[in-house]
mmCIF file of C-alpha atoms and ligand atoms in Angstrom:
data_model
loop_
_atom_site.group_PDB
_atom_site.id
_atom_site.type_symbol
_atom_site.label_atom_id
_atom_site.label_comp_id
_atom_site.label_asym_id
_atom_site.label_seq_id
_atom_site.Cartn_x
_atom_site.Cartn_y
_atom_site.Cartn_z
ATOM 1 C CA MET A 12 0.033 -0.162 -0.034
ATOM 2 C CA GLY A 13 1.071 3.582 -0.777
ATOM 3 C CA ASN A 14 1.373 6.488 1.495
ATOM 4 C CA LEU A 15 -1.487 6.293 3.968
ATOM 5 C CA ILE A 16 -3.618 9.371 4.758
ATOM 6 C CA LYS A 17 -4.503 9.396 8.370
ATOM 7 C CA PRO A 18 -5.396 11.394 11.485
ATOM 8 C CA GLU A 19 -2.703 13.406 12.883
ATOM 9 C CA THR A 20 -2.232 13.606 16.828
ATOM 10 C CA ALA A 21 -0.177 16.529 16.605
ATOM 11 C CA VAL A 22 1.072 19.305 14.017
ATOM 12 C CA TRP A 23 4.518 19.895 15.367
ATOM 13 C CA GLY A 24 7.006 22.036 13.387
ATOM 14 C CA LYS A 25 10.582 22.699 14.124
ATOM 15 C CA GLU A 26 10.272 25.102 17.185
ATOM 16 C CA GLU A 27 8.873 22.098 19.148
ATOM 17 C CA TRP A 28 11.694 20.014 18.246
ATOM 18 C CA LEU A 29 14.049 22.738 19.335
ATOM 19 C CA TYR A 30 12.438 22.829 22.638
ATOM 20 C CA ILE A 31 13.202 19.201 23.154
ATOM 21 C CA ALA A 32 16.537 19.388 22.037
ATOM 22 C CA LYS A 33 17.336 22.507 24.327
ATOM 23 C CA SER A 34 15.808 20.787 27.389
ATOM 24 C CA ILE A 35 17.690 17.850 27.074
ATOM 25 C CA ILE A 36 20.985 19.344 26.145
ATOM 26 C CA SER A 37 21.119 21.502 28.973
ATOM 27 C CA GLY A 38 19.973 18.855 31.443
ATOM 28 C CA SER A 39 16.438 20.998 32.335
ATOM 29 C CA VAL A 40 13.760 18.426 30.845
ATOM 30 C CA ASN A 41 11.776 18.831 34.425
ATOM 31 C CA LYS A 42 12.990 22.096 35.865
ATOM 32 C CA GLY A 43 13.403 25.406 33.949
ATOM 33 C CA ASN A 44 12.093 28.910 33.114
ATOM 34 C CA ASN A 45 9.701 27.764 30.016
ATOM 35 C CA VAL A 46 7.001 27.162 32.966
ATOM 36 C CA GLU A 47 7.179 31.027 34.042
ATOM 37 C CA LEU A 48 7.160 31.881 30.486
ATOM 38 C CA LEU A 49 3.946 29.751 29.693
ATOM 39 C CA SER A 50 2.294 31.162 32.525
ATOM 40 C CA LYS A 51 2.946 34.738 31.579
ATOM 41 C CA THR A 52 1.706 34.078 27.735
ATOM 42 C CA LEU A 53 -1.203 32.673 29.207
ATOM 43 C CA ALA A 54 -2.004 35.167 31.551
ATOM 44 C CA GLU A 55 -1.925 37.528 28.557
ATOM 45 C CA LYS A 56 -4.145 35.598 26.361
ATOM 46 C CA TYR A 57 -6.745 34.783 28.874
ATOM 47 C CA PRO A 58 -6.991 38.545 30.968
ATOM 48 C CA ASN A 59 -9.806 37.772 32.752
ATOM 49 C CA SER A 60 -8.416 34.810 34.494
ATOM 50 C CA THR A 61 -6.149 33.640 37.126
ATOM 51 C CA VAL A 62 -3.951 30.717 35.248
ATOM 52 C CA PHE A 63 -2.886 28.070 37.085
ATOM 53 C CA VAL A 64 -0.484 25.415 34.648
ATOM 54 C CA LEU A 65 -0.402 22.133 35.815
ATOM 55 C CA ASN A 66 0.077 18.528 34.496
ATOM 56 C CA SER A 67 -3.098 17.619 33.274
ATOM 57 C CA ALA A 68 -6.619 19.340 33.016
ATOM 58 C CA ARG A 69 -8.159 16.744 35.242
ATOM 59 C CA ALA A 70 -6.303 17.987 38.088
ATOM 60 C CA GLY A 71 -7.707 21.526 37.596
ATOM 61 C CA LEU A 72 -11.095 19.744 37.482
ATOM 62 C CA ILE A 73 -10.484 18.000 40.604
ATOM 63 C CA ALA A 74 -9.285 20.648 42.482
ATOM 64 C CA SER A 75 -12.432 22.956 41.696
ATOM 65 C CA LEU A 76 -14.952 19.849 42.270
ATOM 66 C CA LEU A 77 -13.376 19.510 45.625
ATOM 67 C CA LEU A 78 -13.560 23.418 46.358
ATOM 68 C CA PHE A 79 -17.541 23.611 44.910
ATOM 69 C CA LYS A 80 -18.345 20.353 47.030
ATOM 70 C CA LYS A 81 -16.633 22.041 50.127
ATOM 71 C CA LYS A 82 -18.631 25.122 49.872
ATOM 72 C CA GLN A 83 -22.078 23.675 49.141
ATOM 73 C CA PRO A 84 -21.831 20.051 50.759
ATOM 74 C CA ASP A 85 -25.549 19.208 50.318
ATOM 75 C CA LYS A 86 -24.955 19.269 46.676
ATOM 76 C CA THR A 87 -23.612 15.796 45.173
ATOM 77 C CA GLN A 88 -24.471 15.869 41.395
ATOM 78 C CA VAL A 89 -22.381 17.209 38.344
ATOM 79 C CA ILE A 90 -23.963 17.468 34.930
ATOM 80 C CA ILE A 91 -22.060 16.344 32.013
ATOM 81 C CA PRO A 92 -23.157 15.596 28.500
ATOM 82 C CA GLU A 93 -23.523 11.661 27.435
ATOM 83 C CA PHE A 94 -20.622 12.480 24.859
ATOM 84 C CA ILE A 95 -17.697 13.234 26.372
ATOM 85 C CA CYS A 96 -13.905 11.991 27.144
ATOM 86 C CA ASP A 97 -14.279 9.081 29.917
ATOM 87 C CA SER A 98 -11.700 10.959 31.992
ATOM 88 C CA VAL A 99 -14.328 13.541 32.876
ATOM 89 C CA PRO A 100 -16.920 11.184 34.627
ATOM 90 C CA GLN A 101 -13.951 9.231 36.470
ATOM 91 C CA ALA A 102 -12.575 12.747 37.740
ATOM 92 C CA VAL A 103 -16.184 13.414 39.036
ATOM 93 C CA LYS A 104 -16.762 10.175 41.015
ATOM 94 C CA LYS A 105 -13.138 10.194 42.192
ATOM 95 C CA CYS A 106 -14.389 13.401 44.294
ATOM 96 C CA GLY A 107 -17.217 11.387 45.686
ATOM 97 C CA LEU A 108 -19.797 13.036 43.310
ATOM 98 C CA VAL A 109 -22.458 11.625 41.029
ATOM 99 C CA PRO A 110 -22.306 12.257 37.405
ATOM 100 C CA ILE A 111 -25.605 13.002 35.757
ATOM 101 C CA PHE A 112 -25.491 12.504 32.048
ATOM 102 C CA LEU A 113 -27.515 14.839 29.721
ATOM 103 C CA PRO A 114 -28.152 14.567 25.863
ATOM 104 C CA VAL A 115 -26.359 16.146 23.240
ATOM 105 C CA SER A 116 -27.752 17.932 20.099
ATOM 106 C CA ASP A 117 -26.828 16.877 16.631
ATOM 107 C CA ASP A 118 -23.469 18.733 16.697
ATOM 108 C CA LEU A 119 -22.418 16.407 19.592
ATOM 109 C CA ASN A 120 -22.301 19.278 22.260
ATOM 110 C CA LEU A 121 -24.710 19.364 25.104
ATOM 111 C CA ASN A 122 -28.048 20.081 24.472
ATOM 112 C CA ILE A 123 -28.319 23.113 26.403
ATOM 113 C CA SER A 124 -32.186 23.268 26.640
ATOM 114 C CA SER A 125 -31.767 20.175 28.524
ATOM 115 C CA LEU A 126 -30.288 22.428 31.438
ATOM 116 C CA TYR A 127 -33.529 23.776 32.043
ATOM 117 C CA THR A 128 -35.136 20.711 32.997
ATOM 118 C CA GLY A 129 -32.260 18.610 34.082
ATOM 119 C CA CYS A 130 -30.946 20.999 37.008
ATOM 120 C CA ASN A 131 -32.345 20.367 40.133
ATOM 121 C CA GLU A 132 -31.472 21.248 44.173
ATOM 122 C CA LYS A 133 -28.686 18.668 43.836
ATOM 123 C CA THR A 134 -26.844 20.217 41.006
ATOM 124 C CA LEU A 135 -23.762 21.281 42.167
ATOM 125 C CA ALA A 136 -22.017 21.904 38.651
ATOM 126 C CA VAL A 137 -22.273 21.874 35.106
ATOM 127 C CA ILE A 138 -19.021 20.740 32.899
ATOM 128 C CA LEU A 139 -19.795 21.860 29.555
ATOM 129 C CA PRO A 140 -17.109 20.958 26.894
ATOM 130 C CA HIS A 141 -16.656 22.071 23.375
ATOM 131 C CA MET A 142 -16.476 18.750 21.875
ATOM 132 C CA TYR A 143 -13.538 18.123 19.413
ATOM 133 C CA GLY A 144 -13.034 22.053 19.207
ATOM 134 C CA LYS A 145 -16.529 23.022 18.203
ATOM 135 C CA SER A 146 -17.898 25.778 20.551
ATOM 136 C CA ALA A 147 -20.787 25.128 22.607
ATOM 137 C CA ASN A 148 -23.634 27.663 23.440
ATOM 138 C CA ILE A 149 -21.617 28.455 26.477
ATOM 139 C CA GLY A 150 -23.068 32.120 26.968
ATOM 140 C CA GLN A 151 -26.472 30.673 27.248
ATOM 141 C CA ALA A 152 -25.544 28.231 30.111
ATOM 142 C CA GLU A 153 -23.700 30.983 31.865
ATOM 143 C CA VAL A 154 -26.748 33.003 32.209
ATOM 144 C CA LEU A 155 -28.859 30.226 32.982
ATOM 145 C CA LEU A 156 -26.645 28.720 35.738
ATOM 146 C CA LYS A 157 -25.915 31.926 37.254
ATOM 147 C CA GLU A 158 -29.232 32.500 38.079
ATOM 148 C CA LYS A 159 -29.767 29.056 39.426
ATOM 149 C CA LYS A 160 -26.370 29.387 41.550
ATOM 150 C CA ILE A 161 -24.954 26.402 40.048
ATOM 151 C CA TYR A 162 -21.255 26.043 39.076
ATOM 152 C CA LEU A 163 -20.150 26.141 35.470
ATOM 153 C CA ILE A 164 -17.055 24.595 34.353
ATOM 154 C CA ASP A 165 -15.903 25.902 30.886
ATOM 155 C CA ASP A 166 -14.260 22.687 29.674
ATOM 156 C CA ALA A 167 -12.268 23.966 26.822
ATOM 157 C CA ALA A 168 -9.874 21.056 27.019
ATOM 158 C CA GLN A 169 -9.887 20.382 23.336
ATOM 159 C CA VAL A 170 -9.702 24.018 22.221
ATOM 160 C CA ALA A 171 -7.369 26.862 22.719
ATOM 161 C CA GLY A 172 -7.370 30.170 20.551
ATOM 162 C CA VAL A 173 -11.209 30.297 19.702
ATOM 163 C CA ASN A 174 -13.082 33.488 20.869
ATOM 164 C CA ILE A 175 -16.970 33.537 21.491
ATOM 165 C CA GLU A 176 -18.549 37.141 22.077
ATOM 166 C CA SER A 177 -14.786 38.311 22.246
ATOM 167 C CA LYS A 178 -13.889 36.071 25.135
ATOM 168 C CA PRO A 179 -11.509 33.147 24.965
ATOM 169 C CA LEU A 180 -12.874 29.514 25.580
ATOM 170 C CA GLY A 181 -11.949 28.538 28.744
ATOM 171 C CA GLY A 182 -12.746 32.083 30.059
ATOM 172 C CA PHE A 183 -16.593 31.267 30.787
ATOM 173 C CA GLY A 184 -18.082 30.086 33.745
ATOM 174 C CA ASP A 185 -16.430 30.186 37.423
ATOM 175 C CA VAL A 186 -13.559 27.991 36.036
ATOM 176 C CA GLY A 187 -12.180 27.018 32.731
ATOM 177 C CA LEU A 188 -9.715 24.089 31.482
ATOM 178 C CA LEU A 189 -7.241 23.692 28.740
ATOM 179 C CA SER A 190 -5.534 20.230 28.011
ATOM 180 C CA PHE A 191 -2.177 19.627 26.036
ATOM 181 C CA ALA A 192 -2.740 16.018 25.682
ATOM 182 C CA GLN A 193 -3.169 14.095 22.492
ATOM 183 C CA ALA A 194 -5.417 15.049 19.775
ATOM 184 C CA LYS A 195 -6.044 18.550 21.351
ATOM 185 C CA THR A 196 -5.174 21.867 20.077
ATOM 186 C CA ILE A 197 -2.229 22.259 22.161
ATOM 187 C CA VAL A 198 -0.417 19.010 22.049
ATOM 188 C CA THR A 199 2.604 18.347 23.966
ATOM 189 C CA GLY A 200 2.584 14.824 24.632
ATOM 190 C CA VAL A 201 0.461 12.171 26.514
ATOM 191 C CA ARG A 202 -0.036 11.025 29.899
ATOM 192 C CA ALA A 203 -0.295 14.348 31.877
ATOM 193 C CA SER A 204 1.713 16.220 29.638
ATOM 194 C CA GLY A 205 -0.003 19.562 30.804
ATOM 195 C CA GLY A 206 -3.224 21.618 31.177
ATOM 196 C CA VAL A 207 -4.472 24.607 32.806
ATOM 197 C CA LEU A 208 -7.134 25.564 35.147
ATOM 198 C CA PHE A 209 -8.481 28.933 34.436
ATOM 199 C CA VAL A 210 -10.030 30.468 37.575
ATOM 200 C CA ASN A 211 -12.935 33.039 36.411
ATOM 201 C CA ASN A 212 -14.596 33.664 39.239
ATOM 202 C CA LYS A 213 -12.856 35.948 41.749
ATOM 203 C CA ASP A 214 -14.503 34.319 44.907
ATOM 204 C CA LEU A 215 -12.244 31.110 44.115
ATOM 205 C CA ILE A 216 -8.916 32.435 43.611
ATOM 206 C CA GLY A 217 -7.709 32.252 47.236
ATOM 207 C CA ALA A 218 -8.781 28.828 48.025
ATOM 208 C CA LEU A 219 -7.526 27.393 44.699
ATOM 209 C CA THR A 220 -4.036 29.448 44.972
ATOM 210 C CA GLU A 221 -3.611 27.765 48.511
ATOM 211 C CA ASN A 222 -4.189 24.335 46.851
ATOM 212 C CA LEU A 223 -2.197 25.006 43.868
ATOM 213 C CA GLN A 224 0.572 27.401 43.982
ATOM 214 C CA MET A 225 3.382 25.571 45.590
ATOM 215 C CA LEU A 226 2.952 22.163 43.558
ATOM 216 C CA PRO A 227 6.006 19.955 43.297
ATOM 217 C CA PHE A 228 8.076 19.736 40.189
ATOM 218 C CA THR A 229 7.412 16.385 37.826
ATOM 219 C CA LYS A 230 9.488 13.690 36.843
ATOM 220 C CA GLY A 231 9.947 11.170 34.225
ATOM 221 C CA ARG A 232 8.820 12.886 31.371
ATOM 222 C CA LEU A 233 11.286 11.939 28.612
ATOM 223 C CA SER A 234 10.353 8.451 28.984
ATOM 224 C CA THR A 235 6.386 9.481 28.190
ATOM 225 C CA LEU A 236 7.902 11.803 25.337
ATOM 226 C CA CYS A 237 9.019 8.512 23.768
ATOM 227 C CA HIS A 238 6.135 6.736 24.337
ATOM 228 C CA PHE A 239 4.034 9.502 22.733
ATOM 229 C CA LEU A 240 6.280 9.430 19.628
ATOM 230 C CA MET A 241 6.308 5.933 18.971
ATOM 231 C CA VAL A 242 2.536 5.322 19.909
ATOM 232 C CA TYR A 243 0.982 8.655 18.607
ATOM 233 C CA LYS A 244 3.183 10.388 16.310
ATOM 234 C CA TRP A 245 5.280 8.085 14.269
ATOM 235 C CA GLN A 246 3.402 4.524 14.918
ATOM 236 C CA ARG A 247 4.160 1.690 12.352
ATOM 237 C CA VAL A 248 6.941 -0.345 13.556
ATOM 238 C CA TRP A 249 7.610 1.867 16.807
ATOM 239 C CA LYS A 250 4.027 1.310 18.046
ATOM 240 C CA ARG A 251 4.664 -2.640 18.140
ATOM 241 C CA MET A 252 8.185 -2.031 19.864
ATOM 242 C CA ASP A 253 6.652 0.145 22.324
ATOM 243 C CA TYR A 254 3.893 -2.191 23.475
ATOM 244 C CA TYR A 255 7.120 -4.675 23.859
ATOM 245 C CA ILE A 256 8.793 -2.220 26.059
ATOM 246 C CA GLN A 257 5.623 -1.558 28.339
ATOM 247 C CA ARG A 258 5.219 -5.181 28.599
ATOM 248 C CA LEU A 259 8.502 -5.883 29.520
ATOM 249 C CA LYS A 260 8.492 -2.899 32.124
ATOM 250 C CA GLN A 261 5.499 -4.421 33.914
ATOM 251 C CA ARG A 262 6.971 -7.911 33.936
ATOM 252 C CA ILE A 263 10.371 -6.836 35.464
ATOM 253 C CA TRP A 264 9.193 -3.972 37.506
ATOM 254 C CA ASP A 265 5.298 -4.730 37.931
ATOM 255 C CA VAL A 266 4.494 -1.150 37.545
ATOM 256 C CA HIS A 267 1.256 0.294 36.263
ATOM 257 C CA PRO A 268 1.849 3.715 36.976
ATOM 258 C CA ASP A 269 -1.368 6.213 37.141
ATOM 259 C CA TYR A 270 0.252 9.078 35.463
ATOM 260 C CA TYR A 271 -2.416 11.479 36.905
ATOM 261 C CA ALA A 272 -2.182 10.552 40.104
ATOM 262 C CA GLN A 273 0.196 13.222 41.114
ATOM 263 C CA VAL A 274 -0.498 16.588 40.687
ATOM 264 C CA SER A 275 2.436 18.723 39.598
ATOM 265 C CA LYS A 276 3.605 21.619 37.818
ATOM 266 C CA ILE A 277 4.082 20.904 33.944
ATOM 267 C CA SER A 278 7.654 19.759 33.046
ATOM 268 C CA ASN A 279 10.096 22.489 31.617
ATOM 269 C CA MET A 280 9.964 20.731 28.440
ATOM 270 C CA GLU A 281 6.335 20.301 27.979
ATOM 271 C CA ALA A 282 6.048 23.725 28.945
ATOM 272 C CA GLY A 283 8.265 24.587 25.866
ATOM 273 C CA ILE A 284 6.568 22.700 23.507
ATOM 274 C CA ALA A 285 3.358 24.246 24.617
ATOM 275 C CA LEU A 286 5.090 27.812 23.924
ATOM 276 C CA ALA A 287 5.886 26.754 20.413
ATOM 277 C CA GLN A 288 2.292 25.366 19.923
ATOM 278 C CA PHE A 289 0.810 28.643 21.025
ATOM 279 C CA ALA A 290 3.494 30.802 18.613
ATOM 280 C CA SER A 291 1.753 28.816 15.419
ATOM 281 C CA LEU A 292 -1.546 28.489 16.977
ATOM 282 C CA SER A 293 -3.224 31.113 14.766
ATOM 283 C CA GLN A 294 -1.804 29.786 11.894
ATOM 284 C CA ARG A 295 -2.747 26.085 12.901
ATOM 285 C CA ILE A 296 -6.026 27.303 13.042
ATOM 286 C CA SER A 297 -6.712 29.061 9.979
ATOM 287 C CA ALA A 298 -4.899 25.987 7.802
ATOM 288 C CA THR A 299 -7.580 23.529 9.858
ATOM 289 C CA LYS A 300 -10.411 25.805 8.982
ATOM 290 C CA LYS A 301 -9.353 25.666 5.336
ATOM 291 C CA ASN A 302 -9.917 21.846 5.228
ATOM 292 C CA ILE A 303 -12.889 21.948 7.049
ATOM 293 C CA GLU A 304 -14.264 24.338 4.525
ATOM 294 C CA TYR A 305 -12.925 21.867 1.772
ATOM 295 C CA TYR A 306 -15.013 19.007 3.714
ATOM 296 C CA GLN A 307 -18.031 21.162 3.962
ATOM 297 C CA ALA A 308 -17.816 22.250 0.298
ATOM 298 C CA ASN A 309 -17.577 18.493 -0.500
ATOM 299 C CA GLN A 310 -20.264 17.352 1.615
ATOM 300 C CA GLN A 311 -23.157 17.449 -1.087
ATOM 301 C CA LEU A 312 -21.162 14.607 -3.160
ATOM 302 C CA LEU A 313 -22.135 12.580 -0.578
ATOM 303 C CA THR A 314 -25.331 10.982 0.128
ATOM 304 C CA SER A 315 -24.817 8.411 2.840
ATOM 305 C CA PHE A 316 -22.390 10.252 5.023
ATOM 306 C CA THR A 317 -22.647 13.728 6.973
ATOM 307 C CA PHE A 318 -20.348 15.851 8.961
ATOM 308 C CA PRO A 319 -22.687 16.319 12.042
ATOM 309 C CA GLN A 320 -20.419 19.536 13.689
ATOM 310 C CA ILE A 321 -20.478 21.577 10.540
ATOM 311 C CA THR A 322 -23.571 23.453 11.063
ATOM 312 C CA GLN A 323 -22.523 26.968 10.153
ATOM 313 C CA ASP A 324 -19.224 28.860 8.193
ATOM 314 C CA ASN A 325 -16.155 29.410 9.850
ATOM 315 C CA ILE A 326 -16.056 26.909 12.567
ATOM 316 C CA TYR A 327 -13.105 25.327 14.024
ATOM 317 C CA LEU A 328 -12.697 21.581 14.839
ATOM 318 C CA THR A 329 -9.578 19.463 16.204
ATOM 319 C CA ARG A 330 -11.159 16.438 14.500
ATOM 320 C CA MET A 331 -13.457 15.556 11.350
ATOM 321 C CA ILE A 332 -16.262 13.661 12.587
ATOM 322 C CA LEU A 333 -18.114 11.493 10.046
ATOM 323 C CA GLN A 334 -21.779 9.975 10.634
ATOM 324 C CA SER A 335 -22.645 6.997 8.398
ATOM 325 C CA LYS A 336 -26.334 6.711 8.227
ATOM 326 C CA ARG A 337 -26.751 3.481 6.513
ATOM 327 C CA ILE A 338 -23.304 1.616 7.296
ATOM 328 C CA ALA A 339 -21.808 0.341 10.394
ATOM 329 C CA PRO A 340 -18.687 2.297 11.270
ATOM 330 C CA ASN A 341 -16.634 -0.893 11.956
ATOM 331 C CA ILE A 342 -17.194 -1.812 8.265
ATOM 332 C CA LEU A 343 -16.908 1.660 7.120
ATOM 333 C CA ALA A 344 -13.301 1.777 8.528
ATOM 334 C CA LYS A 345 -12.286 -1.214 6.826
ATOM 335 C CA LEU A 346 -13.428 -0.287 3.635
ATOM 336 C CA LEU A 347 -11.636 3.409 4.044
ATOM 337 C CA LEU A 348 -8.683 1.519 4.823
ATOM 338 C CA GLN A 349 -8.752 -0.628 1.659
ATOM 339 C CA GLN A 350 -8.119 2.762 0.038
ATOM 340 C CA GLY A 351 -5.623 3.823 2.082
ATOM 341 C CA VAL A 352 -7.568 6.053 4.350
ATOM 342 C CA VAL A 353 -7.194 5.520 8.146
ATOM 343 C CA SER A 354 -9.839 6.674 10.521
ATOM 344 C CA ASN A 355 -10.152 6.277 14.488
ATOM 345 C CA THR A 356 -12.857 5.609 16.603
ATOM 346 C CA VAL A 357 -14.601 8.367 18.794
ATOM 347 C CA TYR A 358 -15.464 8.755 22.414
ATOM 348 C CA GLY A 359 -17.626 6.290 24.011
ATOM 349 C CA THR A 360 -19.271 3.981 22.000
ATOM 350 C CA GLY A 361 -20.239 5.850 19.060
ATOM 351 C CA SER A 362 -17.801 4.153 16.624
ATOM 352 C CA LYS A 363 -18.831 0.491 17.800
ATOM 353 C CA ILE A 364 -22.665 0.729 17.470
ATOM 354 C CA PHE A 365 -24.781 1.459 14.728
ATOM 355 C CA ASP A 366 -28.416 1.962 15.666
ATOM 356 C CA GLY A 367 -29.576 4.796 13.831
ATOM 357 C CA THR A 368 -29.354 7.058 16.972
ATOM 358 C CA SER A 369 -27.755 10.601 16.908
ATOM 359 C CA LEU A 370 -24.705 9.105 18.581
ATOM 360 C CA SER A 371 -23.808 6.047 16.114
ATOM 361 C CA GLY A 372 -21.875 5.544 13.189
ATOM 362 C CA LEU A 373 -19.636 7.967 14.160
ATOM 363 C CA LEU A 374 -15.984 7.775 12.954
ATOM 364 C CA GLU A 375 -13.141 10.329 12.946
ATOM 365 C CA LEU A 376 -11.403 11.214 9.303
ATOM 366 C CA PRO A 377 -8.055 12.617 8.923
ATOM 367 C CA LEU A 378 -7.960 16.550 9.190
ATOM 368 C CA GLN A 379 -5.009 18.478 10.726
ATOM 369 C CA GLY A 380 -2.375 18.690 8.572
ATOM 370 C CA LEU A 381 -4.082 17.543 5.131
ATOM 371 C CA ALA A 382 -3.531 18.839 2.077
ATOM 372 C CA LEU A 383 -6.550 19.321 -0.212
ATOM 373 C CA VAL A 384 -5.748 16.778 -2.449
ATOM 374 C CA ASP A 385 -5.695 14.295 0.403
ATOM 375 C CA ILE A 386 -9.277 15.461 1.248
ATOM 376 C CA ASP A 387 -10.274 15.227 -2.420
ATOM 377 C CA LYS A 388 -8.728 11.479 -1.635
ATOM 378 C CA VAL A 389 -11.042 10.757 1.389
ATOM 379 C CA ILE A 390 -14.208 12.108 -0.252
ATOM 380 C CA CYS A 391 -13.663 9.912 -3.192
ATOM 381 C CA ALA A 392 -12.775 6.931 -1.293
ATOM 382 C CA LEU A 393 -16.324 7.502 0.607
ATOM 383 C CA LYS A 394 -18.142 8.173 -2.803
ATOM 384 C CA LYS A 395 -16.731 4.753 -3.927
ATOM 385 C CA ILE A 396 -17.885 3.248 -0.976
ATOM 386 C CA GLU A 397 -21.546 4.610 -1.770
ATOM 387 C CA ASP A 398 -21.464 3.809 -5.188
ATOM 388 C CA ASN A 399 -20.421 0.038 -4.920
ATOM 389 C CA SER A 400 -23.494 -0.462 -3.074
ATOM 390 C CA TYR A 401 -22.075 -1.484 0.191
ATOM 391 C CA VAL A 402 -24.391 0.860 1.629
HETATM 392 C C1 LIG B 7 -8.778 15.695 27.367
HETATM 393 C C2 LIG B 7 -10.101 15.963 28.161
HETATM 394 C C3 LIG B 7 -9.899 16.379 29.325
HETATM 395 C C4 LIG B 7 -8.663 15.722 30.299
HETATM 396 O O1 LIG B 7 -7.603 16.258 29.582
HETATM 397 P P1 LIG B 7 -6.199 15.835 30.625
HETATM 398 O O2 LIG B 7 -5.484 16.697 30.319
HETATM 399 O O3 LIG B 7 -6.090 14.456 29.808
HETATM 400 O O4 LIG B 7 -6.543 15.401 32.016
HETATM 401 C C5 LIG B 7 -11.143 16.842 29.669
HETATM 402 N N1 LIG B 7 -12.135 17.303 29.045
HETATM 403 C C6 LIG B 7 -12.218 16.949 27.911
HETATM 404 C C7 LIG B 7 -13.620 17.640 27.270
HETATM 405 C C8 LIG B 7 -11.002 16.436 27.169
HETATM 406 O O5 LIG B 7 -11.287 16.236 26.058
#
């Protein structure tokens, strides 16, 4: 098979590699002044928020939920959309709270009108993510929840550099989140490679500063970088080799580390990669928007497939999600691969089941870093699958 067209987990330029090289050569992988520089950069980009740079988004989420719980001990439930990264309901449970799942709209974001009936006297907080970078209607949620005295978490884990009503996503509600893990907008690696907590409600700053200011330095980040490069960035042969390395590690040392258990500062190396990712952000967003527009323009050629998140012009997405109306996603993935197009599964069970519901038949197509001719090939592959009446 020739060159595969596949989804990118990170679009890195020369600068990212330079930061890695510099921190290794100077022996400052874990500690160094990139962390301070990154905090300053973020403070400029999110002027109405107090910024805590951590090693994951969920660390900020857990710190916030525990504080909310302490302030309102009678409330035990946290609303989250039914379609979300698994780490979020896990974090809610870890805090001793109960996740309540509410339906999403066709664009895969939380259906805001479900909040009117879904919130009750037990509701402590709402976590509102912008799925795959597509902005949710957070302004409307903010007004409603303020009235009901329910905390709002603007979960912008997947997206940086997008403004709504001239405010950056992450800057709404009481607190906001940003993650630097694989396949987000800012990518510095995997397994607790970085995240940010934005504190937007001034009343929360004191308590969260007490909890998050004096964090320890992180360690062991070079080996997670190697894992990221082998499994996510380069794949192929390396993915197999990493599999054996991880197995060997478990055999010899009997380790099953939870990379997220330790809340720490981001490493100097990963803060450097984040700085490079922010420097190229607007350029990467425009390039991706161009690709989204191209998918959108070609959508009419297809009769069995839609792109549910493309509901308007000029939108940003981190990943292109396809919805198949008549063909099961596991079969579709095989047929695409036969034509050199690699697809990925989505969060939850959406790419395993196919039952005609709004959350089934989903599959991720290549998007970021693609040339338009590659998108032509993807569309062409889908068209062929339709025409061969597989569907
Ligand atoms: C990835 C993600 C998180 C968690 O981010 P980490 O940095 O891995 O903790 C939270 N919410 C959403 C919507 C995510 O996509």
